[in-house]
CSV table of C-alpha atoms in Angstrom, one decimal:
chain,number,residue,atom,x,y,z
A,1,MET,CA,-3.2,6.4,-8.7
A,2,ALA,CA,-1.8,9.6,-9.2
A,3,ASP,CA,2.2,8.7,-9.2
A,4,LEU,CA,1.7,5.5,-7.5
A,5,ILE,CA,4.5,3.0,-8.6
A,6,GLU,CA,3.8,0.2,-6.5
A,7,THR,CA,1.1,-2.2,-7.9
A,8,GLN,CA,-0.1,-5.9,-7.2
A,9,THR,CA,-2.4,-6.8,-10.1
A,10,ALA,CA,-1.5,-9.1,-12.3
A,11,PRO,CA,-2.4,-8.3,-16.1
A,12,PRO,CA,-4.5,-10.8,-18.0
A,13,ALA,CA,-2.2,-13.3,-20.2
A,14,ALA,CA,-4.9,-12.2,-23.0
A,15,SER,CA,-7.8,-10.2,-23.5
A,16,PRO,CA,-8.6,-8.6,-20.3
A,17,SER,CA,-11.7,-9.2,-19.1
A,18,ALA,CA,-14.3,-6.9,-16.9
A,19,GLY,CA,-15.4,-8.8,-13.9
A,20,ARG,CA,-16.3,-7.2,-10.5
A,21,ALA,CA,-13.8,-9.2,-8.4
A,22,PRO,CA,-10.9,-7.4,-6.7
A,23,VAL,CA,-8.1,-8.1,-8.6
A,24,ARG,CA,-5.1,-10.6,-6.9
A,25,PRO,CA,-1.3,-10.2,-6.6
A,26,ALA,CA,0.7,-11.6,-9.1
A,27,GLY,CA,3.5,-12.6,-6.3
A,28,ARG,CA,6.5,-13.2,-9.0
A,29,ARG,CA,9.7,-11.5,-8.5
A,30,ALA,CA,12.8,-11.6,-10.9
A,31,HIS,CA,16.5,-10.1,-10.2
A,32,ASP,CA,18.5,-12.2,-13.1
A,33,ASP,CA,18.6,-11.9,-16.7
A,34,VAL,CA,16.2,-14.5,-18.2
A,35,PRO,CA,17.4,-15.9,-21.6
A,36,GLY,CA,14.7,-16.2,-24.7
A,37,PRO,CA,14.7,-17.1,-28.1
A,38,SER,CA,16.0,-14.6,-30.5
A,39,PRO,CA,13.6,-14.1,-33.8
A,40,ALA,CA,14.4,-16.4,-36.4
A,41,PRO,CA,16.1,-15.7,-39.7
A,42,GLY,CA,13.4,-14.3,-42.0
A,43,ASP,CA,11.1,-13.4,-39.2
A,44,THR,CA,8.9,-10.4,-39.7
A,45,GLN,CA,6.9,-10.1,-36.3
A,46,ARG,CA,7.8,-6.9,-34.9
A,47,THR,CA,9.1,-6.3,-31.4
A,48,VAL,CA,8.8,-3.8,-28.8
A,49,VAL,CA,11.2,-3.0,-25.7
A,50,ILE,CA,9.6,-2.2,-22.4
A,51,VAL,CA,12.0,-0.8,-19.8
A,52,ASP,CA,10.9,-1.7,-16.7
A,53,PRO,CA,7.8,-3.5,-17.6
A,54,VAL,CA,6.2,-3.4,-13.9
A,55,SER,CA,3.5,-1.5,-12.0
A,56,THR,CA,1.0,-0.7,-15.1
A,57,GLY,CA,3.6,-0.8,-17.2
A,58,ALA,CA,3.2,-5.0,-16.9
A,59,HIS,CA,0.1,-4.5,-18.7
A,60,LEU,CA,2.1,-3.3,-21.9
A,61,ALA,CA,3.1,-6.8,-22.8
A,62,PRO,CA,-0.2,-8.5,-23.3
A,63,ALA,CA,-1.5,-5.8,-25.3
A,64,PHE,CA,1.3,-5.3,-27.9
A,65,ARG,CA,1.0,-9.1,-28.1
A,66,GLU,CA,-2.7,-8.5,-28.7
A,67,ARG,CA,-1.5,-6.7,-31.9
A,68,GLY,CA,1.1,-9.1,-32.9
A,69,TRP,CA,4.0,-7.7,-31.1
A,70,ARG,CA,6.6,-9.4,-29.1
A,71,ALA,CA,8.4,-7.7,-26.3
A,72,VAL,CA,11.6,-7.9,-24.5
A,73,ALA,CA,11.9,-6.5,-21.1
A,74,VAL,CA,14.9,-4.6,-19.6
A,75,HIS,CA,15.3,-4.0,-16.1
A,76,SER,CA,16.9,-0.3,-15.6
A,77,ARG,CA,18.9,-2.1,-12.5
A,78,ASP,CA,19.6,-4.9,-10.4
A,79,PRO,CA,17.6,-5.0,-8.4
A,80,LEU,CA,14.4,-2.9,-8.8
A,81,PRO,CA,13.1,-1.2,-6.1
A,82,PRO,CA,10.8,-3.3,-4.3
A,83,VAL,CA,7.7,-1.9,-4.8
A,84,TYR,CA,8.2,-2.4,-8.8
A,85,VAL,CA,9.2,-6.2,-8.7
A,86,LYS,CA,6.0,-7.6,-7.3
A,87,ASN,CA,4.1,-7.9,-11.1
A,88,PHE,CA,6.5,-8.9,-13.4
A,89,ARG,CA,6.3,-11.6,-16.0
A,90,PRO,CA,9.2,-12.9,-17.5
A,91,GLY,CA,7.2,-15.3,-19.5
A,92,ASP,CA,5.5,-12.2,-21.2
A,93,PHE,CA,9.1,-11.6,-22.8
A,94,LEU,CA,11.1,-13.1,-25.6
A,95,GLU,CA,14.3,-11.9,-23.1
A,96,THR,CA,14.7,-10.2,-20.1
A,97,ILE,CA,18.0,-8.1,-19.8
A,98,VAL,CA,19.1,-6.4,-16.9
A,99,HIS,CA,21.0,-3.6,-17.5
A,100,ARG,CA,24.3,-3.2,-15.7
A,101,GLY,CA,25.6,0.4,-16.2
A,102,ASP,CA,26.7,0.0,-19.6
A,103,VAL,CA,24.3,1.6,-22.0
A,104,ALA,CA,26.4,0.5,-25.4
A,105,GLU,CA,26.3,-3.3,-24.0
A,106,THR,CA,22.4,-3.1,-23.3
A,107,ALA,CA,21.5,-1.5,-26.3
A,108,ARG,CA,23.7,-4.0,-28.1
A,109,ARG,CA,21.9,-7.2,-26.5
A,110,VAL,CA,18.5,-4.9,-27.0
A,111,ALA,CA,19.5,-4.6,-31.0
A,112,ARG,CA,20.0,-8.8,-31.5
A,113,HIS,CA,16.1,-8.3,-31.6
A,114,ALA,CA,15.9,-5.8,-34.1
A,115,PRO,CA,13.0,-3.8,-32.0
A,116,GLN,CA,11.1,-1.3,-33.8
A,117,SER,CA,10.2,0.5,-30.6
A,118,VAL,CA,11.0,1.1,-26.9
A,119,VAL,CA,9.0,2.6,-24.1
A,120,ALA,CA,8.9,3.0,-20.5
A,121,GLY,CA,7.0,0.7,-18.3
A,122,ALA,CA,7.6,2.7,-15.0
A,123,GLU,CA,9.6,5.7,-13.6
A,124,PRO,CA,12.7,4.5,-13.0
A,125,GLY,CA,12.9,3.4,-16.9
A,126,VAL,CA,12.4,6.6,-18.3
A,127,ALA,CA,16.1,7.7,-18.8
A,128,LEU,CA,17.2,4.7,-20.0
A,129,THR,CA,14.2,4.5,-22.4
A,130,ASP,CA,15.8,7.8,-23.5
A,131,GLU,CA,19.5,6.4,-24.0
A,132,LEU,CA,18.1,3.1,-25.7
A,133,ALA,CA,15.7,4.9,-28.0
A,134,GLU,CA,18.3,7.4,-29.3
A,135,ARG,CA,21.2,4.6,-29.6
A,136,LEU,CA,18.9,2.3,-31.5
A,137,ASP,CA,17.5,5.3,-33.4
A,138,LEU,CA,13.8,4.5,-32.7
A,139,ALA,CA,11.5,7.6,-32.1
A,140,GLY,CA,11.9,8.4,-28.5
A,141,ASN,CA,12.5,11.7,-26.5
A,142,ALA,CA,16.0,13.2,-26.8
A,143,ALA,CA,18.5,12.0,-24.1
A,144,ALA,CA,20.0,15.4,-23.3
A,145,SER,CA,16.6,16.5,-22.0
A,146,SER,CA,16.2,13.4,-19.5
A,147,PRO,CA,17.0,15.3,-16.7
A,148,ALA,CA,13.7,17.6,-17.1
A,149,ARG,CA,11.7,14.6,-16.9
A,150,ARG,CA,13.0,13.1,-13.9
A,151,ASP,CA,14.5,16.0,-11.6
A,152,LYS,CA,11.7,18.2,-10.2
A,153,PHE,CA,14.1,21.0,-10.2
A,154,ALA,CA,15.2,20.6,-13.7
A,155,MET,CA,11.4,20.4,-14.8
A,156,VAL,CA,10.2,23.5,-12.8
A,157,GLU,CA,13.1,25.1,-14.7
A,158,ALA,CA,12.3,23.7,-18.0
A,159,VAL,CA,9.0,25.1,-17.7
A,160,ARG,CA,10.2,28.6,-16.4
A,161,GLU,CA,12.1,28.7,-19.7
A,162,ALA,CA,9.5,28.2,-21.3
A,163,GLY,CA,7.5,31.4,-20.1
A,164,LEU,CA,5.0,29.4,-18.5
A,165,ASP,CA,3.8,29.7,-14.9
A,166,HIS,CA,5.4,27.5,-12.5
A,167,ALA,CA,6.2,27.0,-8.6
A,168,ALA,CA,9.0,29.1,-7.2
A,169,SER,CA,11.4,26.4,-6.2
A,170,LEU,CA,15.0,26.4,-4.8
A,171,VAL,CA,17.1,22.9,-4.4
A,172,SER,CA,19.8,22.9,-2.1
A,173,GLN,CA,22.2,21.0,0.4
A,174,ASP,CA,21.7,23.3,3.3
A,175,ALA,CA,18.5,23.6,5.3
A,176,ASP,CA,19.4,27.2,6.3
A,177,GLU,CA,19.6,28.3,2.5
A,178,LEU,CA,16.0,26.9,2.2
A,179,ILE,CA,14.8,28.8,4.9
A,180,ALA,CA,16.5,32.3,3.8
A,181,TRP,CA,15.1,31.5,0.5
A,182,ALA,CA,11.8,31.4,1.9
A,183,GLU,CA,12.4,34.3,4.3
A,184,ARG,CA,13.6,36.9,1.4
A,185,GLY,CA,10.8,35.8,-1.2
A,186,GLY,CA,7.7,35.6,1.3
A,187,HIS,CA,7.2,31.8,0.3
A,188,TRP,CA,5.7,30.5,3.5
A,189,PRO,CA,4.3,28.1,3.8
A,190,LEU,CA,6.6,26.0,1.6
A,191,VAL,CA,6.4,22.2,0.2
A,192,VAL,CA,9.7,20.4,1.1
A,193,LYS,CA,10.4,16.9,-0.8
A,194,PRO,CA,13.0,14.9,-2.4
A,195,VAL,CA,13.7,15.9,-6.1
A,196,ASP,CA,13.2,12.3,-8.0
A,197,SER,CA,10.9,10.6,-5.8
A,198,CYS,CA,7.2,9.8,-6.1
A,199,GLY,CA,4.0,9.1,-4.3
A,200,SER,CA,4.1,11.7,-1.7
A,201,ASP,CA,7.3,10.1,-0.4
A,202,SER,CA,8.7,12.3,2.4
A,203,VAL,CA,6.6,15.2,1.1
A,204,ALA,CA,6.4,17.9,3.9
A,205,PHE,CA,4.4,21.3,4.6
A,206,CYS,CA,6.6,23.3,6.3
A,207,ALA,CA,5.4,26.8,8.1
A,208,ASP,CA,8.5,27.8,9.7
A,209,ALA,CA,12.2,27.5,10.2
A,210,ARG,CA,11.9,24.8,12.8
A,211,GLN,CA,9.6,22.6,10.2
A,212,VAL,CA,12.3,23.1,7.4
A,213,ARG,CA,15.0,21.7,9.3
A,214,ASP,CA,13.0,18.8,10.8
A,215,ALA,CA,12.0,17.8,7.2
A,216,PHE,CA,15.2,18.6,5.8
A,217,ALA,CA,16.7,16.3,8.3
A,218,HIS,CA,14.2,13.5,7.7
A,219,ILE,CA,14.8,13.7,3.7
A,220,HIS,CA,18.4,14.9,3.0
A,221,ARG,CA,20.8,11.7,2.4
A,222,ALA,CA,18.0,9.0,3.3
A,223,VAL,CA,17.3,6.4,0.5
A,224,ASN,CA,13.7,7.1,-1.4
A,225,GLN,CA,11.0,5.1,-2.5
A,226,LEU,CA,12.9,4.7,-5.9
A,227,GLY,CA,15.9,3.6,-4.2
A,228,GLY,CA,18.0,6.8,-4.7
A,229,HIS,CA,19.7,8.8,-2.1
A,230,ASN,CA,18.5,12.6,-1.8
A,231,GLU,CA,21.7,14.3,-2.0
A,232,VAL,CA,19.9,17.6,-2.1
A,233,VAL,CA,16.3,18.6,-0.9
A,234,LEU,CA,13.8,20.2,-3.2
A,235,ALA,CA,11.6,23.7,-1.7
A,236,GLN,CA,8.4,25.1,-3.3
A,237,GLU,CA,5.9,27.6,-3.0
A,238,LEU,CA,2.6,26.0,-1.8
A,239,LEU,CA,0.4,25.8,-4.7
A,240,VAL,CA,-3.2,26.4,-3.4
A,241,GLY,CA,-6.2,25.5,-5.6
A,242,GLN,CA,-7.9,22.3,-7.0
A,243,GLN,CA,-5.5,19.3,-7.9
A,244,TYR,CA,-5.8,17.5,-11.1
A,245,PHE,CA,-3.7,14.6,-12.9
A,246,ILE,CA,-3.8,14.6,-16.8
A,247,ASN,CA,-2.9,11.4,-18.8
A,248,SER,CA,-1.3,11.7,-22.0
A,249,VAL,CA,0.2,10.0,-25.2
A,250,SER,CA,2.4,11.9,-27.7
A,251,ARG,CA,3.6,10.7,-31.4
A,252,ASP,CA,6.2,13.1,-33.0
A,253,GLY,CA,5.5,15.9,-30.5
A,254,ARG,CA,2.0,15.9,-31.0
A,255,HIS,CA,0.0,15.2,-27.7
A,256,TYR,CA,-3.4,13.4,-26.9
A,257,ILE,CA,-4.9,14.4,-24.0
A,258,ASN,CA,-6.8,11.0,-22.7
A,259,GLU,CA,-7.9,11.6,-19.2
A,260,ILE,CA,-8.0,14.5,-16.8
A,261,TRP,CA,-8.8,13.4,-13.2
A,262,LYS,CA,-9.4,15.7,-10.2
A,263,ASP,CA,-7.3,14.4,-7.3
A,264,VAL,CA,-8.2,15.2,-3.5
A,265,ARG,CA,-6.0,15.0,-0.9
A,266,THR,CA,-6.2,15.0,2.8
A,267,ARG,CA,-4.0,16.2,5.7
A,268,LEU,CA,-4.0,13.9,8.7
A,269,ASP,CA,-3.9,15.6,12.1
A,270,GLY,CA,-0.1,14.9,12.0
A,271,GLY,CA,0.5,16.6,9.4
A,272,ALA,CA,0.8,13.9,6.5
A,273,LEU,CA,-0.8,14.5,3.3
A,274,VAL,CA,-2.4,11.4,2.3
A,275,TYR,CA,-4.2,10.2,-1.2
A,276,ASP,CA,-8.4,10.9,-0.6
A,277,TRP,CA,-9.7,10.0,-4.1
A,278,GLU,CA,-9.3,11.0,-7.3
A,279,GLU,CA,-12.4,10.8,-10.1
A,280,LEU,CA,-12.3,10.9,-14.0
A,281,VAL,CA,-13.9,14.3,-15.4
A,282,PRO,CA,-15.9,14.8,-18.6
A,283,GLY,CA,-13.3,15.6,-21.3
A,284,ASP,CA,-15.0,19.0,-22.2
A,285,GLY,CA,-15.2,22.3,-20.5
A,286,PRO,CA,-13.8,25.5,-19.9
A,287,GLU,CA,-11.3,24.2,-16.8
A,288,GLN,CA,-10.5,21.1,-18.8
A,289,HIS,CA,-9.6,23.4,-21.9
A,290,ARG,CA,-7.0,26.0,-19.5
A,291,LEU,CA,-5.4,22.6,-18.4
A,292,ARG,CA,-5.0,20.9,-21.6
A,293,GLU,CA,-3.8,23.9,-23.3
A,294,TYR,CA,-1.1,24.1,-20.3
A,295,LEU,CA,-0.2,21.0,-20.2
A,296,THR,CA,0.4,20.7,-24.0
A,297,GLY,CA,3.2,23.8,-23.5
A,298,VAL,CA,4.2,22.0,-20.6
A,299,LEU,CA,5.1,18.4,-22.4
A,300,ASP,CA,6.5,20.7,-25.1
A,301,ALA,CA,8.8,22.3,-22.9
A,302,LEU,CA,9.8,19.0,-21.0
A,303,GLY,CA,11.0,17.6,-24.3
A,304,VAL,CA,7.9,14.7,-24.6
A,305,ARG,CA,7.8,14.0,-27.9
A,306,ASN,CA,6.7,10.3,-27.8
A,307,GLY,CA,5.5,7.9,-25.4
A,308,PRO,CA,3.2,8.0,-22.3
A,309,ALA,CA,3.0,11.2,-19.6
A,310,HIS,CA,1.6,11.3,-16.2
A,311,SER,CA,1.2,14.7,-14.8
A,312,GLU,CA,0.2,16.6,-11.5
A,313,VAL,CA,-1.3,20.1,-12.2
A,314,MET,CA,-2.7,22.8,-9.7
A,315,LEU,CA,-5.7,25.1,-11.1
A,316,THR,CA,-5.0,28.1,-8.9
A,317,ALA,CA,-6.4,31.1,-9.1
A,318,ARG,CA,-4.0,32.6,-11.3
A,319,GLY,CA,-4.3,29.6,-13.6
A,320,PRO,CA,-2.8,26.1,-13.9
A,321,VAL,CA,0.9,25.7,-12.5
A,322,LEU,CA,2.5,22.4,-12.9
A,323,ILE,CA,3.5,19.9,-9.9
A,324,GLU,CA,5.2,17.4,-11.5
A,325,SER,CA,5.3,15.2,-14.4
A,326,GLY,CA,6.4,11.5,-15.5
A,327,ALA,CA,7.4,10.7,-18.8
A,328,ARG,CA,5.7,6.7,-18.3
A,329,ILE,CA,2.4,5.7,-18.1
A,330,GLN,CA,0.0,6.0,-14.5
A,331,GLY,CA,1.2,3.6,-12.1
A,332,ALA,CA,-0.7,1.1,-10.0
A,333,ASP,CA,-3.8,1.0,-12.6
A,334,ASP,CA,-6.3,-1.5,-14.1
A,335,PRO,CA,-6.6,-0.7,-17.9
A,336,GLN,CA,-9.8,-2.5,-17.9
A,337,LEU,CA,-11.5,0.2,-15.7
A,338,HIS,CA,-10.2,2.9,-18.0
A,339,ARG,CA,-11.9,1.1,-21.3
A,340,THR,CA,-15.1,0.9,-19.2
A,341,ALA,CA,-15.0,4.8,-18.5
A,342,THR,CA,-13.6,5.9,-21.8
A,343,GLY,CA,-13.5,3.1,-24.0
A,344,THR,CA,-9.7,3.1,-24.2
A,345,SER,CA,-6.8,3.4,-21.8
A,346,GLN,CA,-3.3,5.2,-21.8
A,347,VAL,CA,-1.9,1.2,-22.4
A,348,ASP,CA,-3.9,0.8,-25.4
A,349,LEU,CA,-2.8,4.4,-26.8
A,350,THR,CA,0.6,4.1,-26.0
A,351,VAL,CA,0.5,0.7,-28.1
A,352,GLN,CA,-1.6,2.4,-30.8
A,353,ALA,CA,1.0,5.3,-31.0
A,354,CYS,CA,3.5,2.6,-32.0
A,355,VAL,CA,1.7,-0.3,-33.9
A,356,ASP,CA,-0.9,2.1,-36.1
A,357,PRO,CA,0.5,5.8,-36.0
A,358,ASP,CA,-1.7,6.7,-38.5
A,359,SER,CA,-5.1,5.9,-36.4
A,360,PHE,CA,-3.4,7.5,-33.5
A,361,ASP,CA,-2.6,10.7,-35.3
A,362,VAL,CA,-6.0,11.6,-35.8
A,363,LEU,CA,-6.6,11.9,-32.0
A,364,PRO,CA,-4.4,14.8,-31.1
A,365,GLY,CA,-6.9,17.8,-30.4
A,366,GLN,CA,-9.9,15.5,-29.7
A,367,VAL,CA,-11.8,15.2,-26.6
A,368,TYR,CA,-12.3,11.7,-25.0
A,369,ARG,CA,-15.1,10.1,-24.5
A,370,PHE,CA,-16.6,10.2,-20.8
A,371,GLU,CA,-19.3,7.3,-20.3
A,372,GLN,CA,-19.6,6.3,-16.7
A,373,ARG,CA,-18.1,8.2,-13.3
A,374,LEU,CA,-15.1,6.8,-12.0
A,375,ARG,CA,-13.6,7.4,-8.4
A,376,VAL,CA,-10.5,5.7,-6.9
A,377,VAL,CA,-10.5,5.7,-3.3
A,378,SER,CA,-7.3,5.4,-1.0
A,379,LEU,CA,-7.9,3.7,2.2
A,380,ILE,CA,-6.8,5.5,5.2
A,381,ALA,CA,-5.9,3.2,8.1
A,382,PRO,CA,-5.6,4.8,11.4
A,383,PHE,CA,-2.8,2.8,13.1
A,384,ASP,CA,-0.8,-0.4,12.2
A,385,GLY,CA,-2.7,-3.8,12.5
A,386,GLU,CA,-5.1,-5.9,10.2
A,387,LEU,CA,-7.8,-5.6,7.8
A,388,ALA,CA,-10.4,-7.0,10.3
A,389,ALA,CA,-12.9,-10.0,9.4
A,390,GLY,CA,-16.5,-9.2,10.0
A,391,ALA,CA,-19.3,-7.0,8.7
A,392,ALA,CA,-16.9,-3.9,7.9
A,393,LEU,CA,-15.3,-5.6,5.6
A,394,ASP,CA,-18.2,-7.9,4.1
A,395,GLU,CA,-20.3,-5.1,3.6
A,396,LEU,CA,-17.4,-3.0,1.6
A,397,MET,CA,-16.6,-5.9,-0.6
A,398,SER,CA,-20.1,-6.0,-1.4
A,399,LEU,CA,-21.0,-2.4,-2.2
A,400,PRO,CA,-22.7,-1.5,-5.7
A,401,THR,CA,-20.4,0.7,-7.3
A,402,LEU,CA,-16.9,-1.3,-6.3
A,403,THR,CA,-15.5,-2.4,-9.5
A,404,GLY,CA,-12.2,-3.9,-8.1
A,405,SER,CA,-9.1,-3.4,-6.0
A,406,VAL,CA,-5.4,-2.9,-6.3
A,407,ARG,CA,-4.3,-5.3,-3.6
A,408,GLY,CA,-7.2,-7.4,-3.2
A,409,LEU,CA,-9.3,-7.4,-0.1
A,410,ARG,CA,-8.5,-10.0,2.4
A,411,ALA,CA,-9.2,-10.4,5.9
A,412,GLY,CA,-5.7,-10.4,8.0
A,413,THR,CA,-3.7,-8.4,5.7
A,414,PRO,CA,-1.5,-6.3,7.5
A,415,VAL,CA,-1.8,-2.5,6.9
A,416,ARG,CA,0.0,0.4,8.7
A,417,GLU,CA,-0.6,3.6,9.7
A,418,THR,CA,-1.6,5.7,5.9
A,419,VAL,CA,0.9,8.7,6.0
A,420,ASP,CA,1.5,8.8,2.4
A,421,LEU,CA,0.9,6.9,-1.0
A,422,PHE,CA,2.7,3.7,-0.1
A,423,SER,CA,0.9,3.1,3.1
A,424,SER,CA,-2.5,3.3,2.1
A,425,PRO,CA,-4.0,-0.3,2.7
A,426,ASP,CA,-5.4,-0.3,-0.6
A,427,HIS,CA,-7.4,1.6,-3.7
A,428,LEU,CA,-10.8,0.8,-4.4
A,429,ALA,CA,-12.3,1.4,-7.8
A,430,LEU,CA,-16.0,2.8,-7.7
A,431,LEU,CA,-17.8,2.5,-11.1
A,432,ASP,CA,-21.3,3.8,-12.1
A,433,ALA,CA,-23.1,6.1,-14.6
A,434,ASP,CA,-24.8,7.7,-11.6
A,435,PRO,CA,-22.3,10.2,-9.8
A,436,ALA,CA,-24.5,10.2,-6.8
A,437,ALA,CA,-24.2,6.2,-6.2
A,438,VAL,CA,-20.4,6.8,-6.4
A,439,ALA,CA,-20.4,9.7,-3.9
A,440,ARG,CA,-22.6,7.4,-1.7
A,441,ASP,CA,-20.7,4.4,-1.6
A,442,TYR,CA,-17.5,6.7,-1.2
A,443,ALA,CA,-19.0,7.9,2.1
A,444,ARG,CA,-20.1,4.7,3.4
A,445,ILE,CA,-16.1,3.4,2.7
A,446,ARG,CA,-15.0,6.5,5.1
A,447,GLN,CA,-17.5,5.4,7.7
A,448,LEU,CA,-16.4,1.7,7.8
A,449,GLU,CA,-12.8,2.8,8.1
A,450,ARG,CA,-14.1,4.2,11.3
A,451,SER,CA,-16.2,1.2,12.4
A,452,GLY,CA,-14.5,-2.1,12.4
A,453,LEU,CA,-12.5,-2.3,9.5
A,454,TYR,CA,-9.4,-2.3,10.6
A,455,ARG,CA,-7.8,-4.3,14.1
A,456,PRO,CA,-4.7,-3.2,15.8
A,457,ALA,CA,-1.6,-5.1,15.5
A,458,ARG,CA,-1.2,-8.0,18.1
A,459,GLU,CA,1.8,-8.2,19.9
A,460,GLY,CA,5.0,-8.9,18.5
A,461,ARG,CA,3.3,-9.3,15.1
A,462,ASP,CA,5.5,-7.1,12.2
A,463,VAL,CA,2.9,-5.4,9.9
A,464,ARG,CA,5.7,-4.3,7.8
């Protein structure tokens, strides 16, 4: 899912298997340091450091292990935000190190393992990954430019300074300043959101001053989904067009675009923007060429020289315009689905860039393979309740193109009314060579949601 940080998918202990059964929650949690063995004297096996190996980043350690590398985990904070810790697997690592604010001390502990590479597993670990790579003299992205890869206003400024098209933006601690800016620049309607959260967290579309004040009051100084405090609020022009998200992996400043996805979102009656569906598109074509060329410039502007990135771009009437980018792997994802559709995945390519750089270096500039139609559908619950046992759920689980789900479809699972990415009950993968079959099953999912898939919450039951 675009910019989704939560996943309950348990990564495989060895080679991933291509089963059709929905994946199941891992249910593991760790907050404290987990000691592990240090490399033995004379040991030549290579080691990677993975900062926040959760969400899709939980698949990195097994993928490195398949290539003969060991892994050390670093948690960027203690505790990690709740949406991240559910699928952490401490058994995948030589040691789990919890960063407690002193980069030098964390780097000292990491250095005991003599790592050859350090990568970010999830969004909270991006800045610490940059700092550790720099201190350990490993390939990475410059720590001085980290804010441009995390702060959405600094991101826009970096793109603007590079001469690329960008969204008009302002960040402020004052709602009236945002309103005055919108009036002067004619930016109505505009988007109001936190500067460093994700997953449509508190994103509001505002047509007038009253709506801006309401959105500002909801966002300012609140705790966001990444566990940070929103000390400032970002306002941006509303970009109109077709939204895409684009996955890439870079090495030494050369970028391989490994996936382009059409990203469709739906605005509900109450104004909330929710994820509807995302579909992988062929790598070649005039629109894909424009997106690839623009994003290559964006990655350069943001200082992404090494590692994965997950970027959202709106293809407007004036051309591609960046929404935001994260210097990490796409979240809440199953790499096996991507392997089935394209022959590889962002996880595999991130590993390849580290363990076999020569073979990776031939990829930038190439167009990725496109073998099957892959669509990820976000369920949209109309009320608090639960997944109801019965014909609707049974039919949903037996749809011909359904390949898997992030959370595992089970009757009685509590659901919340969907208002953003985090409150979607589940995310379903539809896979088939025939696009009509995928579209047909998508339409049936929406029908089933209106005809018995959910049951309202029973009195006194907490669905959260």
